[in-house]
């Protein structure tokens, strides 16, 4: 299925999930997000002293670039900093796409990855990651979706919205396909660092670009500290795209980003400890509900579906209205029978929210 570019009058529809996330009512028990519990200044020693309002960061703050490169096994010349992972993904699209190009994007998917392609006049073609396959990444589906105009294949690892990790062999096979067709592969790894396997290496070859940030895995979304790691030739193009998009980043944020890397092991331990506790709570709920089907996840979200319900929207809206609890309706990820449940926030809020999700499901079963 091909989705054509939209014109300027339709710009409000480029990312309907984000529009919903920014305009929905505030929830007392918010399980709709996917971030790790936000850090406080006390979680980042030296943060107050690190703030400075000037510095050289024309192509990114050099010490930060070096810290990113060191952590992910790259060279500094392969790193482009950006405004979060979304900003990093946008730079990839800006550097690689022209009107009429085709972008392959997984389904279910995260809608800004579709909307950005449309903004550049590209067409999006979908390949499915199915519930029946455990939302596995299937190179054969990618192969069948490719055309001579395919310029970019987009994968999230772990998958957003399901939290399922991509198999390394599948990623490598997709990389070979891309190389044979003169295309590239964008792997959004924003949730990867705190999965059981931990952070992956920078690239699997020159056809790959990997993006990530300090947002989802480390509780530092407010810094908007993101990056792209790619070949040196592509990095030059990415940095020149950034010249147009934002000139340079915030030196305040990039200095604080460097400080975060100096404490990255501490931040990772904090996140893993939180997820270990919270994942247990979610698993117990899911295993206790015969009205839910689900695939185990490794990220910060899980994506259950309700048996016998074709669209979870009414359930999510009622849960918000009657129990002040938010989950992400599956329609925003093109899988309406599902809902996305984030479990990386405050443990007591999660515990109370899960009780309300269970009560909401009980209400549904009695109807």
mmCIF file of N, CA, C and O in Angstrom, residues 8-52:
data_model
loop_
_atom_site.group_PDB
_atom_site.id
_atom_site.type_symbol
_atom_site.label_atom_id
_atom_site.label_comp_id
_atom_site.label_asym_id
_atom_site.label_seq_id
_atom_site.Cartn_x
_atom_site.Cartn_y
_atom_site.Cartn_z
ATOM 1 N N UNK A 8 0.105 21.207 1.880
ATOM 2 C CA UNK A 8 0.232 22.031 3.075
ATOM 3 C C UNK A 8 -1.042 22.168 3.869
ATOM 4 O O UNK A 8 -1.012 22.273 5.087
ATOM 5 N N UNK A 9 -2.201 22.119 3.196
ATOM 6 C CA UNK A 9 -3.461 22.280 3.909
ATOM 7 C C UNK A 9 -3.756 21.096 4.820
ATOM 8 O O UNK A 9 -4.599 21.180 5.689
ATOM 9 N N UNK A 10 -3.066 19.979 4.589
ATOM 10 C CA UNK A 10 -3.302 18.785 5.394
ATOM 11 C C UNK A 10 -2.211 18.561 6.432
ATOM 12 O O UNK A 10 -2.121 17.482 7.001
ATOM 13 N N UNK A 11 -1.398 19.567 6.701
ATOM 14 C CA UNK A 11 -0.247 19.375 7.574
ATOM 15 C C UNK A 11 -0.652 18.914 8.972
ATOM 16 O O UNK A 11 0.087 18.217 9.638
ATOM 17 N N UNK A 12 -1.856 19.258 9.423
ATOM 18 C CA UNK A 12 -2.273 18.858 10.760
ATOM 19 C C UNK A 12 -2.423 17.343 10.885
ATOM 20 O O UNK A 12 -2.493 16.808 11.991
ATOM 21 N N UNK A 13 -2.466 16.630 9.757
ATOM 22 C CA UNK A 13 -2.639 15.187 9.801
ATOM 23 C C UNK A 13 -1.311 14.432 9.654
ATOM 24 O O UNK A 13 -1.313 13.229 9.516
ATOM 25 N N UNK A 14 -0.190 15.124 9.672
ATOM 26 C CA UNK A 14 1.088 14.461 9.464
ATOM 27 C C UNK A 14 1.452 13.534 10.609
ATOM 28 O O UNK A 14 2.120 12.537 10.417
ATOM 29 N N UNK A 15 1.064 13.850 11.822
ATOM 30 C CA UNK A 15 1.403 13.019 12.982
ATOM 31 C C UNK A 15 0.236 13.044 13.963
ATOM 32 O O UNK A 15 0.317 13.667 15.022
ATOM 33 N N UNK A 16 -0.864 12.356 13.653
ATOM 34 C CA UNK A 16 -2.048 12.439 14.514
ATOM 35 C C UNK A 16 -1.807 11.943 15.934
ATOM 36 O O UNK A 16 -2.427 12.442 16.875
ATOM 37 N N UNK A 17 -0.927 10.964 16.109
ATOM 38 C CA UNK A 17 -0.665 10.511 17.484
ATOM 39 C C UNK A 17 -0.075 11.636 18.320
ATOM 40 O O UNK A 17 -0.501 11.871 19.460
ATOM 41 N N UNK A 18 0.911 12.352 17.789
ATOM 42 C CA UNK A 18 1.528 13.431 18.566
ATOM 43 C C UNK A 18 0.537 14.556 18.833
ATOM 44 O O UNK A 18 0.557 15.161 19.909
ATOM 45 N N UNK A 19 -0.345 14.823 17.861
ATOM 46 C CA UNK A 19 -1.367 15.844 18.110
ATOM 47 C C UNK A 19 -2.254 15.416 19.278
ATOM 48 O O UNK A 19 -2.563 16.205 20.174
ATOM 49 N N UNK A 20 -2.653 14.141 19.278
ATOM 50 C CA UNK A 20 -3.464 13.620 20.391
ATOM 51 C C UNK A 20 -2.691 13.702 21.696
ATOM 52 O O UNK A 20 -3.224 14.138 22.726
ATOM 53 N N UNK A 21 -1.420 13.293 21.690
ATOM 54 C CA UNK A 21 -0.619 13.272 22.916
ATOM 55 C C UNK A 21 -0.460 14.664 23.517
ATOM 56 O O UNK A 21 -0.389 14.824 24.739
ATOM 57 N N UNK A 22 -0.421 15.679 22.658
ATOM 58 C CA UNK A 22 -0.212 17.045 23.147
ATOM 59 C C UNK A 22 -1.503 17.744 23.547
ATOM 60 O O UNK A 22 -1.454 18.760 24.261
ATOM 61 N N UNK A 23 -2.652 17.236 23.098
ATOM 62 C CA UNK A 23 -3.907 17.950 23.338
ATOM 63 C C UNK A 23 -4.888 17.180 24.225
ATOM 64 O O UNK A 23 -5.897 17.747 24.644
ATOM 65 N N UNK A 24 -4.621 15.926 24.518
ATOM 66 C CA UNK A 24 -5.543 15.142 25.344
ATOM 67 C C UNK A 24 -5.546 15.668 26.777
ATOM 68 O O UNK A 24 -4.598 16.330 27.217
ATOM 69 N N UNK A 25 -6.585 15.359 27.543
ATOM 70 C CA UNK A 25 -6.612 15.794 28.943
ATOM 71 C C UNK A 25 -5.482 15.151 29.752
ATOM 72 O O UNK A 25 -5.035 14.038 29.449
ATOM 73 N N UNK A 26 -5.051 15.856 30.769
ATOM 74 C CA UNK A 26 -4.046 15.293 31.674
ATOM 75 C C UNK A 26 -4.674 14.151 32.469
ATOM 76 O O UNK A 26 -5.838 14.220 32.857
ATOM 77 N N UNK A 27 -3.889 13.096 32.698
ATOM 78 C CA UNK A 27 -4.382 11.932 33.430
ATOM 79 C C UNK A 27 -3.710 11.852 34.794
ATOM 80 O O UNK A 27 -2.518 12.136 34.922
ATOM 81 N N UNK A 28 -4.471 11.454 35.793
ATOM 82 C CA UNK A 28 -3.872 11.235 37.107
ATOM 83 C C UNK A 28 -2.945 10.026 37.083
ATOM 84 O O UNK A 28 -1.898 10.011 37.720
ATOM 85 N N UNK A 29 -3.322 9.026 36.281
ATOM 86 C CA UNK A 29 -2.519 7.810 36.150
ATOM 87 C C UNK A 29 -2.192 7.655 34.664
ATOM 88 O O UNK A 29 -2.980 7.099 33.903
ATOM 89 N N UNK A 30 -1.047 8.173 34.270
ATOM 90 C CA UNK A 30 -0.718 8.284 32.855
ATOM 91 C C UNK A 30 0.184 7.128 32.428
ATOM 92 O O UNK A 30 1.368 7.095 32.752
ATOM 93 N N UNK A 31 -0.412 6.188 31.696
ATOM 94 C CA UNK A 31 0.328 5.029 31.190
ATOM 95 C C UNK A 31 0.436 5.080 29.666
ATOM 96 O O UNK A 31 0.735 4.076 29.030
ATOM 97 N N UNK A 32 0.222 6.244 29.093
ATOM 98 C CA UNK A 32 0.225 6.381 27.642
ATOM 99 C C UNK A 32 1.601 6.689 27.076
ATOM 100 O O UNK A 32 1.850 6.479 25.890
ATOM 101 N N UNK A 33 2.507 7.203 27.896
ATOM 102 C CA UNK A 33 3.819 7.585 27.408
ATOM 103 C C UNK A 33 4.796 6.424 27.370
ATOM 104 O O UNK A 33 4.482 5.307 27.787
ATOM 105 N N UNK A 34 6.015 6.696 26.879
ATOM 106 C CA UNK A 34 7.016 5.632 26.773
ATOM 107 C C UNK A 34 8.362 6.033 27.361
ATOM 108 O O UNK A 34 9.337 5.303 27.234
ATOM 109 N N UNK A 35 8.426 7.190 28.008
ATOM 110 C CA UNK A 35 9.685 7.655 28.596
ATOM 111 C C UNK A 35 9.962 6.978 29.927
ATOM 112 O O UNK A 35 9.053 6.650 30.683
ATOM 113 N N UNK A 36 11.239 6.835 30.248
ATOM 114 C CA UNK A 36 11.650 6.531 31.611
ATOM 115 C C UNK A 36 11.268 7.714 32.500
ATOM 116 O O UNK A 36 11.237 8.868 32.058
ATOM 117 N N UNK A 37 10.962 7.440 33.765
ATOM 118 C CA UNK A 37 10.650 8.482 34.744
ATOM 119 C C UNK A 37 11.673 9.614 34.644
ATOM 120 O O UNK A 37 12.880 9.374 34.694
ATOM 121 N N UNK A 38 11.229 10.868 34.477
ATOM 122 C CA UNK A 38 12.171 11.976 34.310
ATOM 123 C C UNK A 38 13.142 12.106 35.477
ATOM 124 O O UNK A 38 12.786 11.901 36.638
ATOM 125 N N UNK A 39 14.370 12.462 35.135
ATOM 126 C CA UNK A 39 15.384 12.716 36.155
ATOM 127 C C UNK A 39 15.138 14.070 36.812
ATOM 128 O O UNK A 39 14.580 14.990 36.210
ATOM 129 N N UNK A 40 15.595 14.186 38.037
ATOM 130 C CA UNK A 40 15.682 15.490 38.697
ATOM 131 C C UNK A 40 17.129 15.969 38.609
ATOM 132 O O UNK A 40 18.025 15.226 38.193
ATOM 133 N N UNK A 41 17.371 17.203 39.019
ATOM 134 C CA UNK A 41 18.755 17.690 39.030
ATOM 135 C C UNK A 41 19.625 16.858 39.965
ATOM 136 O O UNK A 41 20.825 16.695 39.730
ATOM 137 N N UNK A 42 19.021 16.308 41.017
ATOM 138 C CA UNK A 42 19.796 15.485 41.943
ATOM 139 C C UNK A 42 20.247 14.176 41.298
ATOM 140 O O UNK A 42 21.207 13.557 41.757
ATOM 141 N N UNK A 43 19.548 13.745 40.236
ATOM 142 C CA UNK A 43 19.943 12.525 39.538
ATOM 143 C C UNK A 43 21.129 12.757 38.601
ATOM 144 O O UNK A 43 21.707 11.802 38.084
ATOM 145 N N UNK A 44 21.482 14.004 38.373
ATOM 146 C CA UNK A 44 22.573 14.342 37.466
ATOM 147 C C UNK A 44 23.546 15.283 38.185
ATOM 148 O O UNK A 44 23.478 16.502 38.048
ATOM 149 N N UNK A 45 24.453 14.737 38.990
ATOM 150 C CA UNK A 45 25.359 15.575 39.781
ATOM 151 C C UNK A 45 26.143 16.544 38.894
ATOM 152 O O UNK A 45 26.627 16.178 37.819
ATOM 153 N N UNK A 46 26.228 17.765 39.331
ATOM 154 C CA UNK A 46 26.964 18.787 38.593
ATOM 155 C C UNK A 46 26.148 19.518 37.559
ATOM 156 O O UNK A 46 26.675 20.373 36.843
ATOM 157 N N UNK A 47 24.842 19.222 37.471
ATOM 158 C CA UNK A 47 24.025 19.824 36.417
ATOM 159 C C UNK A 47 23.971 21.343 36.534
ATOM 160 O O UNK A 47 24.077 22.060 35.536
ATOM 161 N N UNK A 48 23.820 21.843 37.752
ATOM 162 C CA UNK A 48 23.715 23.293 37.907
ATOM 163 C C UNK A 48 24.998 23.989 37.469
ATOM 164 O O UNK A 48 24.973 25.049 36.854
ATOM 165 N N UNK A 49 26.139 23.392 37.776
ATOM 166 C CA UNK A 49 27.416 24.007 37.422
ATOM 167 C C UNK A 49 27.732 23.871 35.936
ATOM 168 O O UNK A 49 28.557 24.615 35.405
ATOM 169 N N UNK A 50 27.091 22.916 35.260
ATOM 170 C CA UNK A 50 27.407 22.673 33.853
ATOM 171 C C UNK A 50 26.723 23.660 32.916
ATOM 172 O O UNK A 50 27.094 23.770 31.751
ATOM 173 N N UNK A 51 25.715 24.367 33.410
ATOM 174 C CA UNK A 51 24.968 25.285 32.541
ATOM 175 C C UNK A 51 25.828 26.492 32.194
ATOM 176 O O UNK A 51 26.345 27.187 33.060
ATOM 177 N N UNK A 52 25.990 26.697 30.887
ATOM 178 C CA UNK A 52 26.693 27.883 30.389
ATOM 179 C C UNK A 52 25.993 28.311 29.112
ATOM 180 O O UNK A 52 25.496 27.469 28.352
#
